[in-house]
């Protein structure tokens, strides 16, 4: 299980007084009452179950102990083919399928865990010197009820499915999964850490499915050279077969694992009989070419915005199987652009926004890098923990970080060119899984035109990125040990860049786990590492004052700002003890990020360092279907966080209740209560401030995915005493009128009032209480209205048209500007309302006199921070896999933005402004071809 709660509790709105006090009790009890109302409605919502089905939900006790013993003894025999080839048509007409006994002993995981399958499934497995073949006959007593939606590759559509999973190393922790549905749509995944799945991998394999009178049949052909395994004379692998009967929401497994056991690959059946195979060396060559045309409004006098721009590129990827268990990926002049645009966001915090990786070179096989620190420990409950990532692949090729040194019209590159990259993944030696990425990015320049004179200002140096990951499973995964190292080295020749970029940055960390019993019920695991950065004095001085560190905090006794430093080092780690099998679950975790820890040159950290985190929770899961729930889970926990000076920065009591009802609706309710604590983030490098008591309610609801219309809803309300309140609702309607077409519409609306939104700081020696600085905040009333629209039109499993549209409007209105009066307290002076202070509107902002005309304090200007950001982003992608591994993309991307009417929301006017705003239109054609050498 995993649960990550992102707390937005950063001190926000509200008026003190009786109305606010009443609000506490209203929402302390109203939201739980609302949840109970939803819950009761769902209980009595028609579930369309027959009396027999309802009786089947409450069977006599199943002897899972006896079933476990049977599963441990399961063996599948692979059949060696003679010279008769397999015609891959899905019809099962070959003699090998007719003459040999299939395996058919499947058990349910849903709807009744451990019950016999309601429909018969027969599976055969055969092989020759180069390929492994899987055939299955999925019998069905109601063949008209078979659901076979078309989906783009790796799209797990709401459909019947058949899956074949294999563990070629027989390490009980890793493997591959291949799936096909009755319409011929396919998916594949890499399996790791026993239960983790990564669908970014795309193997080159083939499959066919056919509907027959009493069900559907299929055949798969998977080349051995697409799998990784050590070369031997004979092999013993792990194997599993799975089937989904969607109309019943029935999930069947040949190697069945009860729900209370948090395991998957480790329980696979034995696959025996494969011997004397010749997988051959895998060599695949992928040349590509791409052309792009960009059309945007021309700007008078700007030589870089003439209304159109054309560009092209070419390069190649090379995939080589160095051995049967080691792969090398090489890219020369790679096309590392992404097809789908990033969603629009409004970020008023001091921290950067995290975006998902969408470039194939980096997402394929990413699991070996992403699983750092999580091996063995499958449970994850993080509340306000930054979850640092040592490797964030979007650092490579990102937008240049420098700035132009000359004035004029600017042609600024939107990304850094990647000259070349290679990736080595696989297994070496005595069971070491390795991943190694090297990439070099080019020196980038901005072109500045000043009245016809051109300047080339360097904005990004030549940079090397290196990432090494290694992990070793010990005793069939009972224990594990790993390490990860990253390095970023920049060839900086510019004084301007040396002041804003680190010259060298490295991280080195180790992780591991150990199960404490043979059943793997109890586990201990974690990671420990450090970061090492060097740069110029100006750069390190800047870094110490960044939002990740805030060494300049005037009241901090455990850190200090060093203007002469040329290095910054730190350490971090997290350790967990958990019980993750059975109905009762338990987890204790302790983590720390030292003040100097900083992985952000190659990685990503969402919040500041200087943090000690203590977390614990207890949960219980009910897995036997009953009158109301098919399954459910409840847990409660406590989080405490401190800085390295001993100041309590966050405290939280949290609880969660989630489950699936008998009508297959799913729900999840979360509650957090947060007592008053201190914060070292609010003043952005200033003294500690106080965050008042608050709470958070979250409720998620999802309808039965088998229906033509699927509903999802997410509701959230957050409140902090005297400071803030916010609520948001996110709905999604997914319509599936045909097997080849789906439309989803997801409107979002949120309202937030934050009494202490950061505005600026003003130096004033008179402010002795706050160390000679006025920390200025304002009340922001922010409203967001947005939607995500997706259209999927799948002509065939290899030809698809996808549309993504996102209209986005965010409006912020500021008032009640104020200053922090003293540290460690919720004590503010509102300008114009107290102590003779004045606040007067002026052109472009406000004039503030903190103590009025008679006082000694100097007045200052607050620039008007109101905003009205309107964005339209959309992409249409036609994708055709015209032969295995060879792709043709045709893409149209449009971006529009408008900023008129700051601070004022008028939905129809703003939508009109958005749709009439000038836009950028980008047309892209990409062609790649796979040569199997």
mmCIF file of C-alpha atoms in Angstrom, residues 301-304 406-411 447-455:
data_model
loop_
_atom_site.group_PDB
_atom_site.id
_atom_site.type_symbol
_atom_site.label_atom_id
_atom_site.label_comp_id
_atom_site.label_asym_id
_atom_site.label_seq_id
_atom_site.Cartn_x
_atom_site.Cartn_y
_atom_site.Cartn_z
ATOM 1 C CA UNK A 301 10.467 44.975 -35.034
ATOM 2 C CA UNK A 302 11.346 41.618 -33.469
ATOM 3 C CA UNK A 303 13.513 39.672 -35.926
ATOM 4 C CA UNK A 304 12.947 36.471 -33.963
ATOM 5 C CA UNK A 406 22.539 42.435 -23.230
ATOM 6 C CA UNK A 407 19.262 44.262 -23.796
ATOM 7 C CA UNK A 408 17.155 43.882 -26.905
ATOM 8 C CA UNK A 409 14.991 41.296 -28.628
ATOM 9 C CA UNK A 410 15.824 37.824 -27.385
ATOM 10 C CA UNK A 411 15.790 34.381 -29.004
ATOM 11 C CA UNK A 447 20.784 35.484 -29.302
ATOM 12 C CA UNK A 448 20.108 39.144 -28.521
ATOM 13 C CA UNK A 449 19.315 41.692 -31.230
ATOM 14 C CA UNK A 450 19.902 45.325 -30.228
ATOM 15 C CA UNK A 451 18.936 47.547 -33.162
ATOM 16 C CA UNK A 452 20.506 45.157 -35.634
ATOM 17 C CA UNK A 453 23.576 44.325 -33.561
ATOM 18 C CA UNK A 454 23.620 40.654 -32.583
ATOM 19 C CA UNK A 455 25.084 39.232 -29.369
#
